[in-house]
Each structure stands twice: as C-alpha cells, then as structure tokens.
Amino acid sequence: MAIAVVVPDSQCDQERPELGMNRAVLLEVFFASAASGIGTIGFVWATVVLLGGFETELNQVDFWFITALSFFQAIRLFGGDWNADQKILFGLPLDALSQPKANGCSFLLCCLNYASCYTPKLSCLLFSGKVVCIFSAFLVRFLKFVVILGTLILSVARLILGNVAPHAEAANLKSAFSLYYGLSIVQAVVSYMAFSYSHAQQDMVQDIRDKYNFAAGDVEDEPFLVYYAHLKKICKAGGIAETLNMTLPAFAVASLGSNEQQVRVAAIKILQYLVQERDYKEQTLSAIRDSFGAAASLFRTMALTSQDKTSREAREGATSIMVELAGDLHISGLIPCATQSIYSLLKTSSRRRLDGMKILERLSTKNCNLADISSSDELMSKIIEFTEPKISRGVSTMADDGFQMAERALLVLTRLGGQTGEQGSMMRQVILRNVFLMSNIKEMLQGANNNDRRLQEMQKRGMGIVDGFALDSESRNHGAIIKILTLVLNIFRHGPNNEFRLAAGKTLARLTTESRVNCDAILTKENFQALRDTLFEVSERAHLVIAANILKNLCENCEAQHGQHDALLGFVQDNMEKILEAMYQLGSGDLIGEDMGTFLGLILQLSKLVTVADFNTYVAANGNGGDRRDFIQKLKSILERANEQETGVREMHPGIRRFTIELAIWMAQTWEQPQFHWKQRLEDCGMRSALVEAEQTARRAPWREDCKLSPGGVPVLEYEQSLHSLASRALELIR
C-alpha cells in the first residue's frame, strides 16, 4: 500500500530522508538474489554436468552449445520485469552503488568489527544460555564471511593450478572446471556486496535520524529496523519501484492494521516521532486522515488494557498521535469504537485521562461528531463529572490537570448545547435536567467576583453553556434559567473585567429574545433596579449596544399590565435621546453593522409603545431644524447600503433591512395624522426606490434575514412575516 506524503518545502531540493536506506535495501536484495542465482546455476552445473560425466562424452561444439542454452534458461532465476526495473536501477546515483565505509583501517579489522558489533545483547538469558547464544551468533555471523572468503580463495587457487585434463578424451574438462570456479568467484564477490550492505543498518538508521532531526536519546532503533525488514520483503517480491518510493509515514500508516504486534508498535512509534517534528507534522497527520482505517486502528490501540511494556508503549503512542489528529477527524458512522476508546482513557487515573479529554474536546469542534458524543451515556457521565469547580475548597487547590479537565469538559458541553435542530434541543434539555451539572454552573457564576484567573476561564465556559439555552423556546423558558438570570445580571454589573461583563450582557440579550418568562424575571423590582443602575452608566458603544438590545427585548415582551411596564417605558424614554444620538453618530462604514441594527430595533419597539406625537418629538429633537427629514434620510441611506450587499450579506446585521422597513411602515400608517407629514416625507426623500430594491433582493438570503438569531451562521427563531412581504406592504402603503 503506497501513500503519498508531501515533502516539506525546505526539503524540496533534497532527497527524501529514507531514500538512502531504500537504496541500500534494494542493493542488498539485488546482490543477495544474484548470489543465490549464481549459486543455483553452479550447483546444477556441478550436479548434472561435472558429476554426471557429460563433459567427456560430448564434442566441444555440442558442449558449448548446451552450456550456453543452459545458462540462458538460468536467467529466469532472476525474474522481475527487467524492462521496467532496469530504468530504475540505472537511475540510481553512482554513490549509492558504493559499499558502506568500513570503520577499520584494514580488511581483517573490518571483519572483526562486523563480528563484534553485531553480537546480540542477551542479558535476560541464564548464564549458560548466554554462552551458547553468544558463541552461536558469533560463529554463524563469522562463518557467513568465512564462507565468502573461503570460496573466493579456493576458486582462485584452483584456477591458478592450471590444466587438470591432460588426456585428449577429457578436452572439455578444463573448460568445465574454469567455468565452474569462475562462477564461484563471481558468487563470492556478489555475496560480499550483499553482506556489506546487510551490515550497514545502524549507519542507515543514524542517517535517517539526522535527516529527520530526531533526537537520538528519545528515538529507538527498533522501529527503523522493522521498516528495513519491511522494505526487504517488498523488494524480494519484485517491487523495485515500490521499494524506492516507500516513505516512513507511508509504511507506518499502512502497518497500523498489521497482524504482527511488533510491526504495529513500530508503526505507531514512527508516526509519533514524525508528529513531534514541526516540519513533518502536517504531512504525517494528512497521511493518517487520508488512509481508510488508520484512525480506527489508533482508536482500537488506545483502548488496549494489557499492561505489558509493548502494549503500554503502543497505547501511549496512539494516544499522543490522536491528540494532534482529533481536530480534523470525522468519527460519525466511520469509527464506531472512538467514543468507547475515549471513555477507556477518561476512566483511568493517569496522565492519559487528560489526553482523553483533549481528544474529546478537539473532536467536538466538528458538528458531525457531536451526535456520537452525546449518544454515549458513559462518556456524557464522565464529561459532567469533570465539571465540578470545587470553589468551596478554593479553585487554587485544583491541580493543573484537574483545572484543564474541567475547562475542556465545559467547552465540550458548550458545543453540545450550542447545536441547532432537534439534536441540540434534546442536548440542552439533558443539561438543564442534570441537577449536578446545573449546580456546578451556578457555583461558577456565583464566584464571578473572584479574581482567580483559572476560575474566570471556567466561568466563561459556564456562561457559554447558558448562552446556548437561548436557541430554542423550551430551553429558554425552563425553570432553571430563571435562577441563573440573576447571576448573569450580577456579572453584567460587577464582572471582573469588561470582556466578561459584555459576554454576560450578550447572554442576557439572547435569553430575553422571545421569552416573556425571562423578561418578567428581569423586570422584578430588585433585578430591574439593578439593570437600571447598570445600563448607560458607561459611555463605550459596545456596552450601549448590549443595553439597547436588552431593552428592545424587554419592551417587546413586557405586557401593559405588568407592574414594571410604566417604569420600563419611562426609563427607555429618558434614554431615547441618547440612543438616537448614537445612531446618528454612526458613520457610513457602520451603517449596516451590529450597532446600527440594535439601535434600530430599540427605536422600532419604542415607536410601538409611545404616541406618534411623542415619537415625533424624540426624532425632531435630534434632527436639523426640528423636522423629520434627517431621520428618514438616515433610514434611506441604511436601506440602500444594505440593498447593495449582494455577496457580503454576512457582513451586516440580519435585522437591518427588516427594522428599517418596519419603521417605514409605521411612518406610512400615520397618514391619519397629517400634521406630522411622515408619509409625505417618505415620498419626498425617495424611500420608494429603496423599498423597491429591497423587495427585489429580499430573497437573496432568506435563511438569514428572516430569523432573529444566527449562532455560528445557523439561523434560528424565524420571524412570522418574511422580509419580502414586509417590503411589499411598505410599498403599498406609500403609493
């Protein structure tokens, strides 16, 4: 199985790091095969011709014809597709054909070096066994070289002795012996070449280490020796091109599913080494992602329960790789064992538990994985278990691992609860009904004034979970939310930093959208007083925008008979001038942004609560010379700018055109009070053309402009009336 791995840019003009080993394996197998083939020819020749006596019974012409034909047949022993393979072999650089440099300065020292350096380390055996094994290993390895040397010496010596066939009837015998001993010499030379390359493994392993920048102390030799053995198998099977093109990542990825434990462990270690190297990390992770079954093999390895050293190493290596890989994986329907493997990590008490949570958190970044995570009851119970903030004992007492576990668990729950559709709604109900989890979230939010940095991080995650409850009415109106609203309001007032306060304000605004229950909770005497003390007390626009958003929702959902209705209306009226002033101050670059959309939404709600005369007074107070033209011109500019956003719809507030058109409708409906001239002003300012354009382009992104919220670009809470219908109605009113 060949897998393409892109070489980093810095390596483009250099050879692949493993190419030297690939060439050496190819040459070793080539010479070993050649030596074996020559030996077979010599054996057959000696058996049939010399021992059979045919050399004295044939005339010289027949003898040489039969010899040539026999050798032609022997070429088949070498096999392979020579027409294709010769191009590959001829393409090897000349330096690859040279033998590895010997460490000794003489031939004898070189032999002794081979014999001593490759004696195995057998300290685990009994003493007597050690002696036998060491002697046997030394003898066998030494004899390999002695056989080559002995064959060479004997063959050369025999040829030097000269003619051994003095009689005429044995005329072919000298030629036969010359041919046989010549073959032996060639075989000895070729065998020596194969022997030399086979004993250069350590040098080649070090070469790979150097080229990949692997730290010698952290990288074992064994995985690369397994790679070497794998290459020999491929090359012996005739895969010359595959041998040369093989890479470490390709071998490792293809070997993850091997039936041999040694090969699997070697593959995992190689991938682990490569992932730790910055220059090869992305290419290696890409190779794993692109291989069907590689990620599943890693997950299965993570779930191993054996405690032997090999299994532990494989498990730890697979886990470290998966920590880096998880963010780009899709496990839904493809890797059914993933959640069970992660659970097996989370239930341990070692460092692997944190790695398991890291994997889970990174998997949760893909929406398609959330269903698999939420459907695992065991996994969900572990996630919820790790959310306990332990504030009662002081968050500073939490170990770093415990804090990271809690923070990542909360982040996973935020993503699970932030889904749209039925799956997200079900997940939010699971969270809301879990007393332990909701208690943990409340405990975090109650400690909002704590200046501990780690607790503040956990509070942000908890706020993210609460923010997700705004995505469906059942979750927004759940009884548990009412108790949390007061805590969120307190953070909005007294949060430890401005960023956290603004986040709390946005959560309040989302939770009060289309929720009379939550608005009533905010409008209780105590909470409303706290809100009044907080809103508009700072001058920065971001705070003002959030305040306007909350007030818009309160005005929209507060019934006239509510005890705080008059107080709310009076508060909004008192600050209306500030809202209009902020709207006029927004320049051309902010005409369709978040700020303008929020201000228009509040102005629209105010127009529905006050009389035409009062609204006219507010607008006139912020215009030039006391007329309404400036206000209408501003609305027209906003609508025209929004109509132009054909491709960049996401850049504008989704309610911009809707609020502008609804204000135009409100003004057109005041024709019964002609003293205010709203309808005529609309005509004079050219609002009709802007409305026509809005009607024609209303359907360009209905999924966005017809919904109140769009978390992560996904629309929720659809309006009752489409934007196109509103534009059509506005045109009818001003005709």
XYZ file of C-alpha atoms in Angstrom:
735
model
C 0.000 0.000 0.000
C 1.602 3.260 -1.088
C 0.639 6.578 0.448
C 1.933 9.833 -0.931
C 3.480 12.141 1.641
C 4.433 15.645 0.615
C 7.968 16.632 1.498
C 8.254 19.998 3.308
C 9.338 22.977 1.215
C 12.679 23.078 2.975
C 13.329 19.525 1.733
C 12.169 20.022 -1.862
C 15.678 20.247 -3.291
C 16.972 17.390 -1.127
C 16.473 13.651 -1.184
C 13.813 12.081 0.992
C 15.396 11.170 4.341
C 14.691 7.454 3.980
C 15.860 7.210 0.354
C 19.375 6.161 1.389
C 18.026 3.191 3.326
C 15.653 2.312 0.492
C 18.546 2.193 -1.971
C 20.681 0.136 0.381
C 17.889 -2.404 0.821
C 17.420 -2.582 -2.932
C 21.124 -3.197 -3.491
C 21.363 -5.751 -0.685
C 18.437 -7.730 -2.076
C 19.775 -7.379 -5.611
C 23.211 -8.726 -4.713
C 21.784 -11.422 -2.432
C 19.438 -12.580 -5.189
C 22.269 -12.522 -7.693
C 24.483 -14.587 -5.389
C 21.663 -17.065 -4.836
C 21.007 -17.334 -8.559
C 24.654 -17.850 -9.391
C 24.915 -20.468 -6.667
C 21.919 -22.311 -8.095
C 23.473 -22.293 -11.541
C 26.773 -23.582 -10.159
C 25.041 -26.289 -8.137
C 23.029 -27.526 -11.110
C 26.098 -27.374 -13.326
C 28.218 -29.373 -10.914
C 25.480 -31.938 -10.342
C 24.426 -32.531 -13.919
C 27.498 -31.830 -15.992
C 30.568 -32.478 -13.864
C 29.283 -35.244 -11.621
C 27.322 -36.773 -14.488
C 30.445 -37.010 -16.650
C 28.891 -35.437 -19.726
C 31.900 -33.186 -20.299
C 33.953 -36.151 -21.572
C 31.214 -37.627 -23.746
C 30.377 -34.526 -25.798
C 32.381 -32.924 -28.548
C 33.411 -29.335 -27.925
C 30.781 -27.810 -30.247
C 27.881 -29.619 -28.529
C 29.403 -28.968 -25.125
C 29.442 -25.188 -25.564
C 26.052 -25.053 -27.300
C 24.394 -26.986 -24.475
C 26.247 -24.877 -21.885
C 25.063 -21.618 -23.459
C 21.460 -22.831 -23.701
C 21.550 -23.974 -20.073
C 22.777 -20.579 -18.921
C 20.115 -18.830 -20.973
C 17.488 -20.827 -19.104
C 19.132 -19.946 -15.780
C 18.465 -16.240 -16.383
C 14.847 -16.977 -15.444
C 16.021 -17.391 -11.852
C 16.446 -13.628 -11.542
C 12.797 -12.943 -12.533
C 11.239 -9.466 -12.424
C 10.170 -7.056 -15.118
C 13.633 -6.170 -16.339
C 12.392 -3.744 -18.991
C 10.799 -1.580 -16.289
C 13.239 -2.277 -13.471
C 16.390 -1.513 -15.450
C 15.328 2.137 -15.763
C 15.006 2.367 -12.003
C 18.320 0.640 -11.348
C 20.171 2.661 -13.964
C 18.694 5.818 -12.450
C 20.359 5.253 -9.078
C 23.140 7.768 -8.350
C 26.637 6.338 -8.516
C 27.362 6.965 -4.844
C 24.525 4.601 -3.926
C 26.398 1.758 -5.613
C 29.461 2.203 -3.451
C 29.847 -0.003 -0.410
C 29.386 1.483 3.072
C 32.592 2.810 4.532
C 34.285 0.452 6.979
C 35.237 1.693 10.411
C 38.504 -0.261 10.403
C 41.671 0.530 8.531
C 42.291 -2.994 7.242
C 40.317 -5.837 5.777
C 40.860 -8.038 8.827
C 39.878 -5.300 11.267
C 36.749 -4.727 9.206
C 35.844 -8.412 9.548
C 36.439 -8.354 13.293
C 34.392 -5.198 13.551
C 31.456 -6.922 11.858
C 31.801 -9.917 14.125
C 31.917 -7.903 17.351
C 29.443 -5.113 16.674
C 26.590 -7.400 15.792
C 26.758 -9.674 18.794
C 23.277 -9.535 20.363
C 22.607 -8.239 23.842
C 21.223 -11.289 25.641
C 21.447 -10.255 29.294
C 17.966 -11.608 30.006
C 19.047 -15.264 29.489
C 20.635 -17.615 32.012
C 24.387 -17.603 32.138
C 24.780 -20.915 30.354
C 22.274 -19.866 27.736
C 24.204 -16.650 27.239
C 27.388 -18.524 26.460
C 25.696 -20.784 23.920
C 23.807 -17.977 22.223
C 26.768 -15.633 22.064
C 29.028 -18.339 20.683
C 26.418 -19.469 18.148
C 25.680 -15.939 16.999
C 29.369 -15.166 16.684
C 30.056 -18.412 14.836
C 27.164 -18.075 12.373
C 27.857 -14.450 11.580
C 31.563 -15.071 11.306
C 31.039 -18.123 9.084
C 28.940 -16.048 6.689
C 32.003 -14.022 5.956
C 34.377 -17.019 6.128
C 32.302 -18.887 3.541
C 32.548 -15.936 1.167
C 36.270 -15.561 1.753
C 36.923 -19.311 1.586
C 35.003 -19.723 -1.666
C 36.938 -16.887 -3.225
C 40.345 -18.224 -2.123
C 39.683 -21.840 -3.124
C 38.290 -20.913 -6.536
C 41.152 -18.583 -7.399
C 43.728 -21.100 -6.170
C 42.197 -23.908 -8.216
C 42.213 -21.809 -11.369
C 45.857 -20.939 -10.840
C 46.830 -24.614 -10.648
C 46.148 -24.872 -14.357
C 45.128 -27.758 -16.637
C 43.626 -30.776 -14.877
C 42.721 -32.647 -18.036
C 45.992 -33.970 -19.614
C 44.254 -36.552 -21.754
C 42.673 -35.743 -25.101
C 39.453 -37.547 -24.234
C 38.913 -35.034 -21.399
C 39.295 -31.930 -23.572
C 36.173 -30.263 -22.192
C 37.082 -30.863 -18.563
C 39.390 -27.859 -18.225
C 36.790 -25.551 -19.705
C 34.136 -27.007 -17.405
C 36.285 -26.508 -14.326
C 37.246 -22.977 -15.392
C 33.597 -22.118 -15.845
C 32.568 -23.647 -12.518
C 35.287 -21.967 -10.447
C 34.707 -18.720 -12.300
C 31.070 -18.850 -11.240
C 32.203 -19.427 -7.663
C 34.413 -16.350 -7.786
C 31.573 -14.205 -9.135
C 29.228 -15.584 -6.477
C 31.739 -14.796 -3.723
C 32.148 -11.193 -4.906
C 28.408 -10.647 -5.193
C 27.810 -12.281 -1.799
C 30.367 -9.958 -0.260
C 28.476 -6.977 -1.671
C 25.203 -8.248 -0.195
C 26.933 -8.986 3.115
C 28.373 -5.474 3.266
C 25.030 -3.783 2.689
C 23.221 -6.037 5.164
C 25.574 -4.946 7.957
C 25.160 -1.208 7.393
C 21.748 -0.976 9.083
C 22.946 1.013 12.085
C 24.603 3.619 9.880
C 21.421 3.962 7.834
C 19.275 4.310 10.956
C 21.545 7.084 12.173
C 21.340 8.720 8.757
C 17.529 8.767 8.958
C 17.727 10.178 12.471
C 19.958 13.001 11.319
C 17.881 13.889 8.266
C 14.587 13.870 10.193
C 16.225 15.762 13.082
C 15.154 13.073 15.534
C 16.729 13.360 18.972
C 18.936 10.316 19.457
C 18.013 9.904 23.123
C 14.252 9.888 22.502
C 14.129 7.707 19.394
C 14.638 3.950 19.398
C 16.329 1.946 16.653
C 13.780 -0.865 16.586
C 11.053 0.901 14.521
C 13.541 1.701 11.767
C 14.886 -1.841 11.715
C 11.311 -3.077 11.293
C 10.959 -0.623 8.411
C 14.157 -2.067 6.927
C 12.788 -5.612 7.168
C 9.528 -4.480 5.566
C 11.430 -2.999 2.634
C 13.302 -6.273 2.130
C 10.016 -8.168 1.873
C 8.715 -5.772 -0.758
C 11.936 -5.829 -2.722
C 12.197 -9.636 -2.645
C 8.678 -9.784 -4.037
C 9.859 -7.779 -7.041
C 8.574 -4.329 -6.050
C 11.614 -2.296 -7.006
C 9.713 0.933 -7.683
C 7.671 0.493 -4.509
C 10.861 -0.065 -2.524
C 12.457 3.152 -3.717
C 9.269 5.199 -3.337
C 8.422 3.958 0.161
C 8.467 6.541 2.964
C 8.365 6.218 6.723
C 4.868 7.763 7.002
C 3.563 5.515 4.226
C 4.976 2.405 5.877
C 3.696 3.417 9.310
C 0.167 4.271 8.160
C -0.131 1.071 6.122
C 1.176 -1.027 9.028
C -1.245 0.249 11.689
C -3.599 -2.608 10.867
C -0.883 -5.278 10.738
C -1.484 -8.617 12.454
C 2.037 -8.526 13.894
C 2.292 -6.638 17.165
C 5.924 -5.726 16.580
C 5.066 -4.088 13.255
C 2.081 -2.198 14.721
C 4.135 -0.840 17.595
C 6.928 0.191 15.227
C 4.395 1.983 13.003
C 2.908 3.875 15.950
C 6.332 4.920 17.220
C 7.390 6.179 13.796
C 4.199 8.227 13.473
C 4.714 9.558 16.974
C 8.252 10.674 16.139
C 7.098 12.355 12.917
C 4.162 14.159 14.539
C 6.533 15.624 17.104
C 8.643 17.154 14.324
C 7.292 20.513 13.148
C 8.469 20.089 9.540
C 6.696 16.746 9.094
C 3.715 17.063 11.424
C 1.070 18.260 8.950
C 2.147 15.869 6.195
C 2.039 12.915 8.578
C -1.372 13.821 10.003
C -2.677 14.267 6.467
C -1.441 10.784 5.529
C -3.288 9.275 8.504
C -6.502 11.149 7.661
C -6.368 10.053 4.039
C -5.923 6.377 4.900
C -9.153 4.489 5.454
C -8.936 2.615 8.733
C -5.757 4.225 10.095
C -7.571 6.395 12.642
C -9.772 3.454 13.645
C -6.642 1.363 14.283
C -5.259 4.099 16.527
C -8.523 4.276 18.480
C -8.507 0.495 18.959
C -4.929 0.651 20.198
C -5.892 3.377 22.679
C -8.427 1.001 24.227
C -5.894 -1.783 24.913
C -5.989 -2.972 28.503
C -2.869 -5.174 28.562
C -0.217 -3.948 30.977
C 2.860 -5.404 29.289
C 5.520 -2.934 28.190
C 4.793 -3.274 24.473
C 1.055 -2.657 24.883
C 1.667 0.348 27.131
C 4.050 1.882 24.620
C 1.590 1.311 21.782
C -1.276 2.787 23.805
C 0.681 5.878 24.816
C 1.952 6.430 21.280
C -1.505 6.080 19.725
C -2.940 8.486 22.304
C -0.318 11.166 21.664
C -0.914 10.915 17.900
C -4.679 11.131 18.331
C -4.347 14.271 20.479
C -2.859 16.008 17.435
C -5.145 14.358 14.892
C -8.562 14.589 16.574
C -9.362 18.145 15.483
C -9.620 17.059 11.831
C -11.405 13.724 12.255
C -14.978 12.777 11.390
C -15.922 9.787 13.537
C -19.669 9.720 12.961
C -20.536 6.450 11.218
C -16.882 5.824 10.336
C -15.177 4.981 13.631
C -17.774 3.430 15.952
C -15.130 2.485 18.522
C -13.981 6.083 19.046
C -16.230 7.042 21.964
C -15.562 3.781 23.803
C -11.806 4.265 23.392
C -12.014 7.807 24.763
C -14.091 6.591 27.686
C -11.420 3.994 28.476
C -8.926 6.864 28.782
C -11.204 9.071 30.889
C -11.798 6.383 33.496
C -8.082 5.973 34.202
C -6.256 7.944 36.874
C -3.100 8.660 34.931
C -1.946 11.396 32.579
C -3.796 9.565 29.829
C -7.072 10.884 31.263
C -6.168 14.457 30.326
C -5.126 13.275 26.862
C -8.518 11.604 26.520
C -10.273 14.877 27.356
C -8.075 16.746 24.859
C -9.066 14.266 22.152
C -12.734 14.607 23.065
C -12.598 18.409 23.079
C -10.940 18.514 19.661
C -13.397 16.023 18.199
C -16.229 18.265 19.406
C -15.063 21.060 17.090
C -16.727 19.120 14.236
C -20.523 19.338 14.366
C -20.852 15.899 12.773
C -19.104 14.320 15.792
C -21.397 15.839 18.419
C -24.181 13.298 17.868
C -21.817 10.394 18.587
C -20.507 12.089 21.719
C -23.938 12.934 23.113
C -25.301 9.443 22.391
C -22.694 7.790 24.630
C -24.153 7.756 28.157
C -20.873 6.615 29.692
C -18.968 9.414 28.000
C -21.524 12.065 28.979
C -21.432 10.969 32.620
C -17.656 11.389 32.653
C -17.830 14.814 30.989
C -20.333 16.060 33.564
C -18.299 14.556 36.409
C -15.266 16.633 35.464
C -17.156 19.970 35.502
C -17.113 20.310 39.293
C -15.273 23.592 40.012
C -14.545 22.819 43.711
C -14.941 26.504 44.572
C -15.973 25.639 48.104
C -12.457 24.309 48.685
C -10.879 27.094 46.681
C -10.162 26.729 42.988
C -6.488 27.329 43.690
C -6.408 23.876 45.285
C -7.217 22.270 41.929
C -4.276 20.625 40.237
C -3.420 21.868 36.777
C -4.698 18.635 35.267
C -7.965 18.941 37.184
C -8.457 22.504 36.010
C -7.750 21.588 32.394
C -10.150 18.660 32.631
C -12.915 20.916 33.972
C -12.310 23.650 31.405
C -12.302 21.252 28.460
C -15.357 19.387 29.752
C -17.263 22.683 29.930
C -16.132 23.563 26.419
C -17.440 20.239 25.089
C -20.780 20.840 26.825
C -20.915 24.342 25.332
C -20.589 22.889 21.844
C -23.082 20.124 22.553
C -25.600 22.632 23.906
C -24.915 25.067 21.070
C -26.208 22.749 18.344
C -29.278 23.742 16.387
C -32.165 21.497 15.462
C -33.681 18.613 17.367
C -30.345 17.169 18.460
C -29.310 20.456 20.081
C -32.687 20.913 21.763
C -32.509 17.416 23.270
C -28.973 18.024 24.491
C -29.941 21.282 26.185
C -32.768 19.501 27.990
C -30.307 16.868 29.190
C -28.101 19.624 30.603
C -30.989 21.521 32.198
C -32.336 18.396 33.887
C -28.973 17.388 35.305
C -29.059 18.814 38.827
C -25.357 18.156 39.436
C -24.266 19.998 36.293
C -26.605 22.962 36.794
C -25.392 23.215 40.381
C -21.802 23.330 39.125
C -22.650 26.084 36.638
C -24.364 28.151 39.342
C -21.380 27.693 41.635
C -19.074 29.029 38.926
C -21.259 32.052 38.182
C -21.671 32.859 41.873
C -17.913 33.250 42.141
C -17.868 35.948 39.470
C -16.066 38.424 41.713
C -13.214 36.009 42.315
C -10.027 37.271 40.685
C -8.537 33.810 40.213
C -7.644 33.582 36.530
C -8.455 29.891 36.296
C -11.898 30.356 37.807
C -12.609 33.172 35.359
C -11.808 30.818 32.489
C -14.259 28.273 33.869
C -16.880 30.999 34.322
C -16.579 31.917 30.648
C -17.178 28.292 29.711
C -20.166 28.134 32.031
C -21.524 31.335 30.505
C -21.162 29.735 27.084
C -23.387 26.837 28.154
C -26.020 29.245 29.494
C -25.852 31.251 26.277
C -26.756 28.136 24.288
C -30.089 27.854 26.108
C -31.344 30.782 24.010
C -31.531 28.646 20.871
C -34.989 27.147 21.465
C -38.057 28.258 23.396
C -38.279 25.168 25.602
C -34.764 25.709 26.905
C -35.099 29.498 27.196
C -38.240 29.188 29.295
C -37.049 26.336 31.502
C -37.460 26.960 35.218
C -33.736 26.529 35.884
C -32.922 29.529 33.670
C -34.804 31.998 35.862
C -32.482 31.244 38.786
C -29.423 31.733 36.605
C -30.592 35.049 35.097
C -29.973 36.889 38.359
C -26.400 35.548 38.447
C -25.795 36.609 34.842
C -27.212 40.060 35.594
C -24.865 40.322 38.566
C -21.902 39.512 36.307
C -23.129 42.123 33.822
C -22.955 44.656 36.657
C -19.890 43.563 38.621
C -17.887 41.240 36.378
C -14.109 41.129 36.988
C -13.333 42.593 33.568
C -15.057 44.362 30.716
C -14.890 41.364 28.371
C -16.706 39.152 30.848
C -19.329 41.822 31.538
C -20.055 42.238 27.837
C -20.344 38.451 27.416
C -22.879 38.366 30.255
C -24.817 41.205 28.639
C -24.985 39.377 25.314
C -26.243 36.266 27.090
C -28.959 38.317 28.789
C -29.990 39.777 25.444
C -30.246 36.335 23.831
C -32.114 34.751 26.739
C -34.713 37.533 26.744
C -35.380 37.164 22.996
C -38.941 35.887 22.553
C -39.144 34.921 26.227
C -41.793 36.638 28.320
C -40.862 34.431 31.278
C -37.259 35.618 31.315
C -38.243 39.223 30.684
C -40.606 39.054 33.664
C -37.731 37.670 35.752
C -35.530 40.590 34.720
C -38.348 43.066 35.399
C -38.773 42.110 39.026
C -38.310 45.158 41.193
C -34.893 44.194 42.505
C -33.487 42.963 39.183
C -34.883 45.882 37.192
C -33.361 48.355 39.593
C -30.017 46.591 39.189
C -30.430 46.732 35.420
C -31.268 50.440 35.500
C -28.192 51.104 37.601
C -26.048 49.276 35.074
C -27.398 50.413 31.707
C -25.872 53.526 30.168
C -23.586 54.158 33.129
C -20.600 53.781 30.841
C -20.067 55.651 27.630
C -18.458 52.959 25.466
C -20.556 51.965 22.490
C -20.267 48.184 22.949
C -21.938 48.461 26.347
C -24.583 50.787 24.933
C -25.392 48.317 22.133
C -25.953 45.479 24.588
C -28.092 47.707 26.788
C -30.224 48.666 23.791
C -30.622 45.004 22.838
C -31.812 44.029 26.309
C -34.231 46.969 26.430
C -35.591 46.069 22.994
C -36.448 42.566 24.198
C -37.972 43.856 27.431
C -40.138 46.340 25.537
C -41.227 43.666 23.058
C -42.230 41.117 25.698
C -43.487 43.291 28.560
C -47.271 43.386 28.792
C -49.065 46.628 29.561
C -50.461 45.258 32.815
C -47.036 44.301 34.115
C -46.147 46.097 37.320
C -42.885 47.411 35.855
C -44.301 48.396 32.450
C -44.539 52.104 33.226
C -41.129 52.137 34.860
C -39.621 50.405 31.820
C -41.298 52.770 29.385
C -40.215 55.789 31.375
C -36.636 54.517 31.542
C -36.491 53.947 27.779
C -38.000 57.360 27.069
C -35.484 59.018 29.361
C -32.627 57.440 27.392
C -34.153 57.630 23.914
C -32.289 60.781 23.057
C -29.022 59.006 23.840
C -29.970 56.097 21.575
C -30.896 58.368 18.657
C -27.744 60.387 19.117
C -25.649 57.210 18.991
C -27.453 56.158 15.806
C -26.745 59.487 14.072
C -23.088 59.316 15.076
C -22.511 56.047 13.223
C -20.623 56.813 10.018
C -21.027 55.325 6.556
C -18.788 52.394 7.469
C -21.131 51.360 10.304
C -24.483 51.825 8.577
C -25.330 48.134 8.437
C -23.343 46.735 11.347
C -24.327 45.209 14.670
C -24.594 48.567 16.425
C -26.979 50.126 13.929
C -29.156 47.014 13.844
C -29.523 47.056 17.627
C -30.346 50.777 17.794
C -32.945 50.463 15.035
C -34.538 47.514 16.820
C -34.966 49.528 20.024
C -36.291 52.578 18.149
C -38.818 50.314 16.407
C -40.045 48.940 19.732
C -40.331 52.438 21.163
C -42.436 53.527 18.174
C -44.935 50.814 19.092
C -45.170 51.897 22.734
C -45.443 55.695 22.523
C -47.775 58.038 20.697
C -46.944 59.466 17.298
C -46.573 62.883 18.854
C -44.043 61.676 21.421
C -42.043 59.783 18.803
C -42.084 62.852 16.552
C -40.709 64.855 19.468
C -37.799 62.449 20.016
C -36.883 62.425 16.329
C -37.226 66.182 15.890
C -35.001 66.811 18.891
C -32.142 65.023 17.114
C -32.725 66.461 13.607
C -31.700 69.692 11.955
C -34.196 72.493 12.349
C -36.773 70.306 14.066
C -38.052 68.351 11.014
C -38.060 64.613 10.295
C -36.132 64.657 7.010
C -32.793 63.771 8.633
C -34.281 60.685 10.264
C -35.872 59.453 7.029
C -32.722 60.210 5.044
C -30.746 58.159 7.561
C -33.154 55.247 7.161
C -32.951 55.516 3.388
C -29.122 55.514 3.458
C -29.149 52.439 5.678
C -31.587 50.576 3.428
C -29.724 51.481 0.222
C -26.425 50.372 1.708
C -27.947 47.091 2.874
C -29.505 46.508 -0.562
C -26.032 46.690 -2.123
C -24.704 43.768 -0.067
C -25.237 41.128 -2.747
C -22.336 38.887 -1.843
C -21.299 40.086 1.613
C -24.601 39.538 3.398
C -22.818 38.140 6.442
C -21.132 41.499 6.996
C -24.379 43.207 8.004
C -26.766 42.817 10.924
C -29.511 40.397 9.798
C -32.273 42.687 11.105
C -31.095 45.908 9.439
C -33.469 45.881 6.474
C -36.359 44.422 8.462
C -36.211 47.120 11.170
C -35.813 49.896 8.588
C -38.788 48.694 6.541
C -40.943 48.235 9.650
C -40.181 51.835 10.674
C -41.157 52.967 7.170
C -44.426 51.026 7.523
C -45.091 52.653 10.893
C -44.496 56.104 9.437
C -46.678 55.395 6.392
C -49.518 54.317 8.661
C -49.637 57.744 10.347
C -51.488 59.249 7.360
C -54.469 59.647 9.669
C -52.422 62.306 11.483
C -51.351 64.502 8.565
C -49.841 67.159 10.808
C -46.719 65.020 11.124
C -46.280 64.550 7.336
C -44.488 61.196 7.747
C -45.935 59.649 4.618
C -45.138 62.697 2.508
C -41.596 62.788 3.847
C -41.094 59.206 2.734
C -42.134 60.150 -0.798
C -40.009 63.290 -0.894
C -36.859 61.523 0.328
C -37.082 58.817 -2.337
C -37.730 55.930 0.038
C -39.854 54.227 -2.599
C -36.869 53.310 -4.803
C -35.009 51.851 -1.827
C -38.073 49.779 -0.890
C -38.427 48.506 -4.471
C -34.803 47.374 -4.418
C -35.342 45.723 -1.034
C -38.361 43.832 -2.360
C -36.407 42.595 -5.377
C -33.423 41.411 -3.314
C -35.302 40.167 -0.241
C -34.962 36.522 -1.247
C -31.179 36.538 -1.702
C -30.622 35.182 1.844
C -33.978 34.498 3.497
C -32.411 31.903 5.784
C -30.532 34.765 7.480
C -32.701 37.879 7.270
C -35.905 36.094 8.243
C -34.511 34.828 11.565
C -33.799 36.590 14.862
C -30.650 34.708 15.803
C -27.941 33.023 13.750
C -25.358 31.426 16.088
C -22.389 30.227 14.082
C -24.182 31.240 10.880
C -27.105 28.866 11.546
C -30.491 30.689 11.636
C -32.965 30.103 14.475
C -36.178 31.805 15.694
C -37.822 32.634 12.384
C -39.995 35.754 12.078
C -43.682 35.325 11.336
C -43.517 37.573 8.258
C -40.841 37.361 5.576
C -38.739 40.344 4.545
C -40.232 40.222 1.054
C -43.772 40.516 2.448
C -42.766 43.480 4.601
C -41.240 45.334 1.642
C -44.349 44.702 -0.469
C -46.584 46.001 2.291
C -44.478 49.147 2.727
C -44.723 49.908 -0.999
C -48.493 49.526 -0.915
C -48.776 51.982 1.989
C -46.784 54.804 0.403
C -48.420 54.644 -3.030
